Short mmCIF file of C-alpha atoms in Angstrom, two decimals:
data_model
loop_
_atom_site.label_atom_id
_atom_site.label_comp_id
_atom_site.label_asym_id
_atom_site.label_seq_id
_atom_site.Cartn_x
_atom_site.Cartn_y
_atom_site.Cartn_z
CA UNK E 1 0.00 0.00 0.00
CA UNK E 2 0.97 3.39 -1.10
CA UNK E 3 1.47 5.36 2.17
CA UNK E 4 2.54 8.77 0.64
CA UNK E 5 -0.73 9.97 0.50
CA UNK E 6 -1.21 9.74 4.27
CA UNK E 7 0.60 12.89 4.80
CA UNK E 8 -1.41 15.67 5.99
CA UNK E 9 1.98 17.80 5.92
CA UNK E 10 2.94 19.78 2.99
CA UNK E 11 6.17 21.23 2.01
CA UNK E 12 6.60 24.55 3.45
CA UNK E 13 8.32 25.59 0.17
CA UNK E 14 6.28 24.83 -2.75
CA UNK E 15 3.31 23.13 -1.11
CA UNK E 16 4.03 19.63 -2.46
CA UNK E 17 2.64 16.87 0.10
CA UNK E 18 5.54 15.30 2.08
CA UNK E 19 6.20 11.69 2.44
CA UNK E 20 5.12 10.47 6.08
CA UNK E 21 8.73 9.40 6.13
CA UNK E 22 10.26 12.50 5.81
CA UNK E 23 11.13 14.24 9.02
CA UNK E 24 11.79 17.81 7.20
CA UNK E 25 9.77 20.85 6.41
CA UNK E 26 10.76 21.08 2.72
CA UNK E 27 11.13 17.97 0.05
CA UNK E 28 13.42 17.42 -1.86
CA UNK E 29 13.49 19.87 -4.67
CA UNK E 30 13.69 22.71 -2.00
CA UNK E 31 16.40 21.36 0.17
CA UNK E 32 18.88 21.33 -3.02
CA UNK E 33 17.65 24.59 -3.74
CA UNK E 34 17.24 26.90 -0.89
CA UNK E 35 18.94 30.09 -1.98
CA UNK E 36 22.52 30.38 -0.83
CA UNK E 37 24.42 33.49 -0.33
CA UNK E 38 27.98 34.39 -1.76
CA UNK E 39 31.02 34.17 0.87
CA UNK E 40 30.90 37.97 0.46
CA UNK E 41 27.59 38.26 1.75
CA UNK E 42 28.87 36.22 5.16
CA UNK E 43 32.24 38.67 4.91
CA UNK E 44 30.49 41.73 5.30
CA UNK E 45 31.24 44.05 8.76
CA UNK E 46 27.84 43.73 10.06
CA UNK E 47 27.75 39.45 9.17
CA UNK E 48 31.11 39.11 10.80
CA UNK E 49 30.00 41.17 13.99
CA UNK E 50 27.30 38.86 13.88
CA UNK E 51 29.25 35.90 13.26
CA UNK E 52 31.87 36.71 16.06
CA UNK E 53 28.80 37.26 18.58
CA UNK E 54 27.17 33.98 18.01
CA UNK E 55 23.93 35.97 16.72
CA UNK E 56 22.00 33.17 15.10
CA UNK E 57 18.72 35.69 14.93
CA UNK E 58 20.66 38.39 12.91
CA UNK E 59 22.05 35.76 10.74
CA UNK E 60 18.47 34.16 9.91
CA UNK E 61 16.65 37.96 9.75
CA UNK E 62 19.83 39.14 7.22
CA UNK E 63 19.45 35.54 5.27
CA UNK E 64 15.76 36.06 4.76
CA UNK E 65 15.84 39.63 3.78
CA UNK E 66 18.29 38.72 1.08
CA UNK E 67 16.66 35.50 -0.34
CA UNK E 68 12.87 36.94 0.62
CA UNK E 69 12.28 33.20 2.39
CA UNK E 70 10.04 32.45 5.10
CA UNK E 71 10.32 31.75 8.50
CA UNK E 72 8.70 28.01 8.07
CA UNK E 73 10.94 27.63 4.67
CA UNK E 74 14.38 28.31 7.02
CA UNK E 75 12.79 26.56 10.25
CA UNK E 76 12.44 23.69 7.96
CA UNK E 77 16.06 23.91 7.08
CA UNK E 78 16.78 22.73 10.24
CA UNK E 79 13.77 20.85 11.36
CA UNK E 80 12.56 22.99 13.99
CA UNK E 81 8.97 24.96 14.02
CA UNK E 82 8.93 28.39 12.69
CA UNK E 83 8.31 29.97 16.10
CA UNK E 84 11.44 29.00 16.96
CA UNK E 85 12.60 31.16 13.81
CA UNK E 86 10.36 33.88 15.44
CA UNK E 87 12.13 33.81 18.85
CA UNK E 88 15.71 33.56 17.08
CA UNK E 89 14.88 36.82 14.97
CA UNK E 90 13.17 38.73 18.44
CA UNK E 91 16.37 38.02 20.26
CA UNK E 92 14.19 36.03 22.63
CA UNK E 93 16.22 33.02 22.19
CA UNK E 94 19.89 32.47 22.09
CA UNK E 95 22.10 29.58 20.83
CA UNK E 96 25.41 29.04 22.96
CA UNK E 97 26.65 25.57 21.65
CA UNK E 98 28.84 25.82 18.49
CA UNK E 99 27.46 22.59 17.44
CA UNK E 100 23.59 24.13 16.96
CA UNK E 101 25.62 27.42 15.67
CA UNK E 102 26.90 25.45 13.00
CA UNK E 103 23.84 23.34 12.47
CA UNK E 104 22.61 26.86 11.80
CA UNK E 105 25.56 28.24 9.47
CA UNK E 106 26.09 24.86 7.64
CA UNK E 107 22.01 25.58 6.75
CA UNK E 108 22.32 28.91 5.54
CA UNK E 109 25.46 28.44 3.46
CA UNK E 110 27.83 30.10 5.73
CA UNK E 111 31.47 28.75 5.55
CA UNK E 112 32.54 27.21 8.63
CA UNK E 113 35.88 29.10 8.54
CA UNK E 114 34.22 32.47 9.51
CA UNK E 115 32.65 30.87 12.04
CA UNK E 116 34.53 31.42 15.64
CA UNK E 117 35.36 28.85 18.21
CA UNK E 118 33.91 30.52 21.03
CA UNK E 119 31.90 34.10 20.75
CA UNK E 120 33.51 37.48 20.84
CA UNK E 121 32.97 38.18 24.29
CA UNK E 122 33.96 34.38 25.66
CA UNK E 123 37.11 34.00 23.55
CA UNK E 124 37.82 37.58 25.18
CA UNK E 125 37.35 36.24 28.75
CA UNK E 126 37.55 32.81 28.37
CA UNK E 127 41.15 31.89 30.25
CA UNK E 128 39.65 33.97 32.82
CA UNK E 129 36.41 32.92 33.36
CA UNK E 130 35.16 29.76 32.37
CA UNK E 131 37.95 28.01 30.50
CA UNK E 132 41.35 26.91 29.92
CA UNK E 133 44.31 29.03 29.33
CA UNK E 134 47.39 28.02 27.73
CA UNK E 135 51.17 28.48 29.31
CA UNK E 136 52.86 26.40 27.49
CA UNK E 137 52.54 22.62 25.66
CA UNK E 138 51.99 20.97 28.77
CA UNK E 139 50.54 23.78 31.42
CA UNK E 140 46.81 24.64 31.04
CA UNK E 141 44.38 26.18 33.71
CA UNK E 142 41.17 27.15 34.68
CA UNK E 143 40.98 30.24 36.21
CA UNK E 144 37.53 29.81 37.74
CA UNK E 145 35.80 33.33 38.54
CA UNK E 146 33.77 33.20 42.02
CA UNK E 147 31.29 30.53 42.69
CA UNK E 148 28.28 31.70 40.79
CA UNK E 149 24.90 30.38 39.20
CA UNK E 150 25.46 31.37 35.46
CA UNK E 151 24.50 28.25 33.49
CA UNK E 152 25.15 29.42 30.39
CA UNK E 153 28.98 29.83 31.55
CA UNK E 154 28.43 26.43 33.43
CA UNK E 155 27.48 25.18 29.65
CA UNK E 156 30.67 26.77 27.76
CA UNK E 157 33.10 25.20 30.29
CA UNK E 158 31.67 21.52 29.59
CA UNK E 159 32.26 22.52 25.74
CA UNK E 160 35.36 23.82 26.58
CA UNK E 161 36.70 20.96 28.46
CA UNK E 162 35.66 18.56 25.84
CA UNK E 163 37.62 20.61 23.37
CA UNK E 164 40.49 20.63 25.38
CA UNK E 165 40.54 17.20 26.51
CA UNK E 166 40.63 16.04 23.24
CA UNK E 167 43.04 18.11 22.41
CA UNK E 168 45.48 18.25 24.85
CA UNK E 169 44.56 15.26 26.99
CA UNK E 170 42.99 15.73 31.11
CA UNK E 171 46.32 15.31 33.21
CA UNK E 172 47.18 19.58 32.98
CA UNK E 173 42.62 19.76 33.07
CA UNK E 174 41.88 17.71 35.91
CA UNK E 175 43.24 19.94 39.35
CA UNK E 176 41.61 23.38 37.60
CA UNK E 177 38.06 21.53 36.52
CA UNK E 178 37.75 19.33 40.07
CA UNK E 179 38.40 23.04 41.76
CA UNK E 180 35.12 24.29 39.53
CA UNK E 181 33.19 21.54 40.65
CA UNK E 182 33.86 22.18 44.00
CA UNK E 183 33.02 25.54 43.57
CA UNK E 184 29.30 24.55 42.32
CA UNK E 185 28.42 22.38 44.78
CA UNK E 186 29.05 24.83 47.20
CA UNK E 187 27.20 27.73 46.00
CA UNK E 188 24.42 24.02 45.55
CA UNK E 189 24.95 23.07 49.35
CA UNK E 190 24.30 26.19 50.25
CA UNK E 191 20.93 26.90 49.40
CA UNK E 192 18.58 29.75 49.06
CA UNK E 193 19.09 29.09 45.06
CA UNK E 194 15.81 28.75 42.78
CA UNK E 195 17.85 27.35 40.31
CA UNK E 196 18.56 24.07 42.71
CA UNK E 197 17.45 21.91 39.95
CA UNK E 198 19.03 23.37 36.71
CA UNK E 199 21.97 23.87 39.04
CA UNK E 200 21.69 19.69 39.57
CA UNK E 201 22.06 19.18 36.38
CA UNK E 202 24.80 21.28 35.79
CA UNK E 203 26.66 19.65 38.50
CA UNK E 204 25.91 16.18 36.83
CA UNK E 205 27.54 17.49 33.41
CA UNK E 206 30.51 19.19 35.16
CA UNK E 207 30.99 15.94 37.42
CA UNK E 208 30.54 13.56 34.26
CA UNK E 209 33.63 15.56 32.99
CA UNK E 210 35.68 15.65 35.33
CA UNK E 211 34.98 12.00 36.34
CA UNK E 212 36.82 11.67 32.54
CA UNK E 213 39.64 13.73 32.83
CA UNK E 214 40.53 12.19 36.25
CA UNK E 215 40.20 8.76 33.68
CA UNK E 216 42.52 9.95 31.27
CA UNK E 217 45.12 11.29 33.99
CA UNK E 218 44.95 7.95 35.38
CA UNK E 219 43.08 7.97 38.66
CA UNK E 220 40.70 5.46 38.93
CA UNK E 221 38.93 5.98 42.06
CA UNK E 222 39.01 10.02 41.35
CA UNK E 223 37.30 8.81 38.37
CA UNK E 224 34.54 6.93 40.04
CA UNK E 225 34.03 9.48 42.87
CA UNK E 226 32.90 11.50 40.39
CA UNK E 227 31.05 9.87 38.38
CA UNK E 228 29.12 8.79 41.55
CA UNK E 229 28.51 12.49 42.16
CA UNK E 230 27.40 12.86 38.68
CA UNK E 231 24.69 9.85 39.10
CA UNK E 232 23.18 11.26 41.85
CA UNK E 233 23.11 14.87 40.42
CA UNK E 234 21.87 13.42 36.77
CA UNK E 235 18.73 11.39 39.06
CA UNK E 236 18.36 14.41 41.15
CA UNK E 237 17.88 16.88 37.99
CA UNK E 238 15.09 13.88 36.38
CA UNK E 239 17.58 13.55 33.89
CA UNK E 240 17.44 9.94 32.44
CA UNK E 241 19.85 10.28 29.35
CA UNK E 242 22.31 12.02 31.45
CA UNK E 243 22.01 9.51 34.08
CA UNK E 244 22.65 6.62 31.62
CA UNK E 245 25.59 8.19 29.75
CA UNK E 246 27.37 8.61 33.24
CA UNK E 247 26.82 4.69 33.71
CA UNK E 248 28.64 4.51 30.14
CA UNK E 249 31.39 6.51 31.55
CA UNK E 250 31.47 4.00 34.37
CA UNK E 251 31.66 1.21 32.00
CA UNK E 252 34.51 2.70 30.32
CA UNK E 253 36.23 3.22 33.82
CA UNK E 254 35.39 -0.54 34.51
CA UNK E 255 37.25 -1.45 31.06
CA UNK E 256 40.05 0.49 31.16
CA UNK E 257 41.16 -0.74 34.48
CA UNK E 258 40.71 -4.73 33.81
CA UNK E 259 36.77 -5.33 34.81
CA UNK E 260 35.30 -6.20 31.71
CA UNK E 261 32.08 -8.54 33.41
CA UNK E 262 31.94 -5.31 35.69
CA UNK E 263 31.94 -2.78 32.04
CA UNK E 264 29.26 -4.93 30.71
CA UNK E 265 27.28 -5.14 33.43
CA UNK E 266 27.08 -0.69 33.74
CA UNK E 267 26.96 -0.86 29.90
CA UNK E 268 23.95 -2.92 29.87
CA UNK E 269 22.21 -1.13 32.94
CA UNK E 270 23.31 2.35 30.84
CA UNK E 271 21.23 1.25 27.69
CA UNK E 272 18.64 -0.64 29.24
CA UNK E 273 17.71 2.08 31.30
CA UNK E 274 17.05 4.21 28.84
CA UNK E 275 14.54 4.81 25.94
CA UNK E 276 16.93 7.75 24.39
CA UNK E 277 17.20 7.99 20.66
CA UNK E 278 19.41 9.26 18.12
CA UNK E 279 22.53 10.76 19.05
CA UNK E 280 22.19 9.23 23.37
CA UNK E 281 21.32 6.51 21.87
CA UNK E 282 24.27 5.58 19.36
CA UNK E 283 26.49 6.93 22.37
CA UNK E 284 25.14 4.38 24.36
CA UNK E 285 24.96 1.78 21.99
CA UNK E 286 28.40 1.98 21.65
CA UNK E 287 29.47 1.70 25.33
CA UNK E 288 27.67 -2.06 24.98
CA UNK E 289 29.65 -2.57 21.86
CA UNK E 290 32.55 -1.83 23.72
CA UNK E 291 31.94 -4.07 26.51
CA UNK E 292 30.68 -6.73 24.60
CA UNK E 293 33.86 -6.94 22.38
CA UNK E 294 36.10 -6.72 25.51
CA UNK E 295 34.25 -10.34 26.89
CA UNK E 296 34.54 -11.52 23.23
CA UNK E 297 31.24 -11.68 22.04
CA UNK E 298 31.69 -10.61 18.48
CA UNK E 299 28.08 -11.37 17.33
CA UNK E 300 26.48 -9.41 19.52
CA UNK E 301 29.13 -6.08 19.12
CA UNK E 302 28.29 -6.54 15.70
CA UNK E 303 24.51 -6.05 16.40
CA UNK E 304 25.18 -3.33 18.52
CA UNK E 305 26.86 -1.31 16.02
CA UNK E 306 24.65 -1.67 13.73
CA UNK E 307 22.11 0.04 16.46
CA UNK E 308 24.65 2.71 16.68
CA UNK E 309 25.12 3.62 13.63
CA UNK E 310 21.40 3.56 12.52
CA UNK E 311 20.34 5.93 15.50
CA UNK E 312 23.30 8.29 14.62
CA UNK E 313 21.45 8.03 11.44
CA UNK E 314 18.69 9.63 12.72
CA UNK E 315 20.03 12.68 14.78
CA UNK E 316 19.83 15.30 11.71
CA UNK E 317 15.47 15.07 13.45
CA UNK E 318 17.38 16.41 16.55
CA UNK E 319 19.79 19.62 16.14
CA UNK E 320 19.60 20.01 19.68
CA UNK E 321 21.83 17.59 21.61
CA UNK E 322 22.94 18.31 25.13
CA UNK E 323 25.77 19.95 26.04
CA UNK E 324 27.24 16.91 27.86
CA UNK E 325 27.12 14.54 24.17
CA UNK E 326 28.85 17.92 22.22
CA UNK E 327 31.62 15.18 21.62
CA UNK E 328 29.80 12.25 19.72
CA UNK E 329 30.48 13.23 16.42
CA UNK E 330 30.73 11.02 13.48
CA UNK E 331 34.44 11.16 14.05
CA UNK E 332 33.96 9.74 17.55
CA UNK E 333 31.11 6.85 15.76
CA UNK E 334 33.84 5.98 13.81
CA UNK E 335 36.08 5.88 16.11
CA UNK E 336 34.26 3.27 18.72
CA UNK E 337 33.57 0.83 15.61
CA UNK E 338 36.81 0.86 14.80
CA UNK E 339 37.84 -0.04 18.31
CA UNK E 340 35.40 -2.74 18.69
CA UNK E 341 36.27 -4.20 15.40
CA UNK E 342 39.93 -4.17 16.41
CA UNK E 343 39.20 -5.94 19.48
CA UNK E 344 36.48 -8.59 17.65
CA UNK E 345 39.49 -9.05 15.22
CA UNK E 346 38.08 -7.96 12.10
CA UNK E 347 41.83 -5.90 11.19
CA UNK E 348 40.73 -4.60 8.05
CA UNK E 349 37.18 -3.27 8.58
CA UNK E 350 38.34 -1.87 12.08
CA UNK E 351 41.69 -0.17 9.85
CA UNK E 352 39.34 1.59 7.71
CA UNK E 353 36.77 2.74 10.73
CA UNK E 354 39.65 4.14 12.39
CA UNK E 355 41.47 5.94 9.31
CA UNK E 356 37.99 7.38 8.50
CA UNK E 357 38.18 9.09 12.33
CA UNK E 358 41.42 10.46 11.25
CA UNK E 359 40.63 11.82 7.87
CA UNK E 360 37.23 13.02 9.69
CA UNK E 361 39.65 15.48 12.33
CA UNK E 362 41.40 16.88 9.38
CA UNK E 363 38.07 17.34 7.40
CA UNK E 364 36.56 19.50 9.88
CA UNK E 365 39.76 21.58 10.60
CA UNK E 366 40.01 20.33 14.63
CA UNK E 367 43.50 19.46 15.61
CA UNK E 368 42.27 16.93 18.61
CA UNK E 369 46.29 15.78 19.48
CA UNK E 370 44.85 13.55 21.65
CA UNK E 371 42.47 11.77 19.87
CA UNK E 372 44.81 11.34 16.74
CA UNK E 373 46.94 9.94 19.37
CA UNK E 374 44.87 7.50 20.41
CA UNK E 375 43.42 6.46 16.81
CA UNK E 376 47.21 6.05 15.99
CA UNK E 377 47.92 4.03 18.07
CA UNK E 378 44.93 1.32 17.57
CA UNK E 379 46.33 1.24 13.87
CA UNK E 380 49.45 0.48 15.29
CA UNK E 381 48.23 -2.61 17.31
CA UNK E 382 46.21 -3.22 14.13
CA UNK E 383 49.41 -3.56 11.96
CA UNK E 384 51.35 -5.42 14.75
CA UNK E 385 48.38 -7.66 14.86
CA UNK E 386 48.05 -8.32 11.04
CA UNK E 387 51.97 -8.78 11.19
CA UNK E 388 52.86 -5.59 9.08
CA UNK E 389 55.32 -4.44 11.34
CA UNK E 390 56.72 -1.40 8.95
CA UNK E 391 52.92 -0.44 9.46
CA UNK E 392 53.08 -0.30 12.83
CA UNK E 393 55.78 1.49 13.41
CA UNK E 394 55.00 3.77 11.31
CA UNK E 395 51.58 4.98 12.82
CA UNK E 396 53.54 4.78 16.36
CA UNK E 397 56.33 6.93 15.53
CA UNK E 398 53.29 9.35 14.00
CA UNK E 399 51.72 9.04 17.84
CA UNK E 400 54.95 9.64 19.74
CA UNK E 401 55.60 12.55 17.86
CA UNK E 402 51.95 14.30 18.85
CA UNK E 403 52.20 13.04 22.45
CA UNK E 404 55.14 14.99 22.82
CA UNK E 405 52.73 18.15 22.80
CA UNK E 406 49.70 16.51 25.32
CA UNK E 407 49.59 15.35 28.76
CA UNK E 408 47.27 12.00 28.81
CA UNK E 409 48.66 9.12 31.15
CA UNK E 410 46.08 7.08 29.27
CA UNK E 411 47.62 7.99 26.46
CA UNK E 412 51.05 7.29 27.43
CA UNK E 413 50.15 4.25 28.97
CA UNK E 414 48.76 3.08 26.04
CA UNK E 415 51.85 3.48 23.86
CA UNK E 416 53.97 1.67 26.87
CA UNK E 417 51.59 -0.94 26.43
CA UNK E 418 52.14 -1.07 22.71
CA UNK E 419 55.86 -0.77 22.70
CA UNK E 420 56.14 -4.09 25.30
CA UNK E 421 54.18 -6.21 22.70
CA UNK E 422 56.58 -4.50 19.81
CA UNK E 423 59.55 -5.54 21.92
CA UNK E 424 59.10 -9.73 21.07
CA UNK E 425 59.93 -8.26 17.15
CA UNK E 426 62.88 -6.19 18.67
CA UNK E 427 65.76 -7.94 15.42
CA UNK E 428 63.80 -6.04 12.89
CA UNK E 429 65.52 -2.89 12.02
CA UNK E 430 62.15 -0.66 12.14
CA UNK E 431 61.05 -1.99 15.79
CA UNK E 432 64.67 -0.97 16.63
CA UNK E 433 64.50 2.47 15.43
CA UNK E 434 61.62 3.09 17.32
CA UNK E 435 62.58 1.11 20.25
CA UNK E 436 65.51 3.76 19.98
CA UNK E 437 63.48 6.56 19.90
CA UNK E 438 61.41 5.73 22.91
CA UNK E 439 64.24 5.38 24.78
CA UNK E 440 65.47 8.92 23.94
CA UNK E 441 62.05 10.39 25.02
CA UNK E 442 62.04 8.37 28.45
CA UNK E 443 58.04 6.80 28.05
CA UNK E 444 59.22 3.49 28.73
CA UNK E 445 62.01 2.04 30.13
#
């Protein structure tokens, strides 16, 4: 049976009925054509002012005078009702995550050059006030202002952290971030706040983070302590999707320190507990996959990436993810297959998952040190494991020579751990070289 002509919806462009399949507000024919702009346009003084501030309204009210476009034909750009166009354009609604900014940009044709990493006024006080500031390749800090109740500050330093946690790595993050916490649930404990619930949740996020950067600077039971505090917050705040990805974060703690029964058991309570779609619900998805292929059962990580990747699938329905998921990009999808595949000993397949996360970084311009890293040096095992040694060694000496600008003990730990299984091939001239080179830079002894 036909079901196309079950619609009641029409397209918001040309007034063709839309398929009861299609989540958008335009078919087909208007998506590919929705008027773009010239880079000009965007290059303008009163489009980069705009631009620099983050002012998604201005951006939508200048693209629609210009391409004489409704508000339902650019809300359905970006699958969202036209009110919300309405409230963009009034200034009565503001967009702080450079993720929806881009959603936004990317939509309207703006090049995602002239689009800033943090707006004009955050990237101005920034290493003062909510995020990290650089001394130096291995000295970062967070110079947190007084305890106070801004969440859209408490917002920017998740997304900061992320950013610089994948690029630099948690060990120079962790004191400066645990410090912020602190802060928080102070001005929480407190009370006399009637923001005790957003405030919750903000704690949850914060604690989620730092419950990962104490992870990747190699403290375990820092790690856990934290993401305890980040349960309770998450349950506090009625905050189910939050509350499961901190169980994946668990899980991961679980693996990463020898307790794979223990990883599978949070990884299962993390997606059973939850009925979250989408973008939560390939993260999650994932977490399983990883704990599955750590107890070997290669069937079922299979099936549970295919999950994964059909709900990312579906997030372009949902432009709105929470600060706390800002990471899982397709880079990061890519990534976890190509881990799991690794582990369930499909070489190749996992090879090309994790190249693909690589050539994804350079695609969208993000350095991430760490995370190349750490891809790096899977396709190192990979090669040692498919006996291609010159392969190995290759991607290794790629990963030494970016760890020298990070500060991850997971990371360095993880290229000890790689160089003791390279040492059984130590008569081959490449494994030497490199054996020679880690020696120089004292990782292992």
């Amino acid at each position: 049976m036909d079901m196309r002509g079950a619609s009641s919806r029409s397209c918001s462009g040309c007034g063709t009925d839309l398929s009861r399949y299609n989540p958008s507000g335009l078919c087909a024919s208007c998506r590919r054509s929705s008027p773009k702009l010239s880079a000009n346009f965007w290059a303008s003084d009163a489009m980069r002012e705009a631009l620099g501030r983050w002012d998604v309204g201005a951006l939508v009210l200048a693209y629609r005078r210009h391409t004489g476009v409704s508000q339902s034909a650019v809300a359905a750009l970006v699958s969202i009702d036209q009110s919300e166009v309405s409230r963009l354009e009034r200034g009565r609604k503001t967009v702080r995550d450079r993720r929806q900014v881009m959603t936004w940009t990317r939509a309207l044709g703006v090049p995602d050059a002239m689009v800033p990493d943090l707006p004009i006024g955050e990237a101005i006080r920034g290493p003062e006030s909510v995020i990290v500031s650089l001394a130096g390749p291995h000295a970062y800090a967070i110079n947190a202002p007084v305890p106070s109740v801004n969440l859209e500050d408490l917002d920017l330093l998740v997304i900061e952290l992320q950013q610089q946690d994948n690029q630099f790595g948690g060990d120079a993050l962790i004191a400066a971030a645990e410090r912020r916490l602190h802060e928080i649930v102070t001005v929480l404990s407190a009370g006399g706040t009637v923001h005790e619930k957003p405030l919750q949740n903000a704690v949850a996020q914060l604690a989620q983070m730092v419950g990962w950067l104490s992870l990747d600077a190699g403290r375990p039971a820092e790690s856990r302590r934290n993401l305890t505090t980040a349960l309770y917050a998450a349950h506090i705040s009625e905050d189910p999707g939050l509350a499961s990805s901190v169980l994946g974060y668990m899980s991961l703690t679980a693996l990463y320190h020898g307790s794979p029964v223990e990883a599978l058991a949070l990884a299962r309570t993390a997606y059973d507990s939850s009925s979250a779609t989408g973008r939560t619900g390939a993260m999650l998805a994932t977490r399983m996959a990883r704990a599955l292929a750590e107890n070997g059962q290669k069937a079922e990580t299979r099936a549970m990436l295919r999950v994964a990747e059909g709900a990312f699938g579906r997030t372009g329905a949902q432009p709105d993810s929470p600060v706390w998921l800002a990471y899982f990009d397709e880079g990061e999808l890519l990534a976890q297959q190509g881990t799991c595949l690794m582990k369930s000993g499909a070489l190749e397949e996992a090879r090309a998952c994790l190249g693909g996360a690589l050539e994804y970084l350079r695609a969208s311009g993000t350095q991430n040190l760490r995370d190349q890293v750490h891809y790096l040096i899977r396709l190192a095992d990979i090669g040692l494991m498919a006996g291609d040694l010159d392969e190995s060694c290759a991607q290794a000496a790629r990963a030494l020579t970016l760890n020298e600008q990070i500060s991850s003990t997971r990371m360095t730990k993880n290229i000890t751990d790689f160089m003791a299984k390279l040492r059984l091939h130590g008569s081959t001239r490449p494994v030497q070289q490199l054996l020679g080179r880690v020696a120089e830079s004292g990782i292992t002894r």
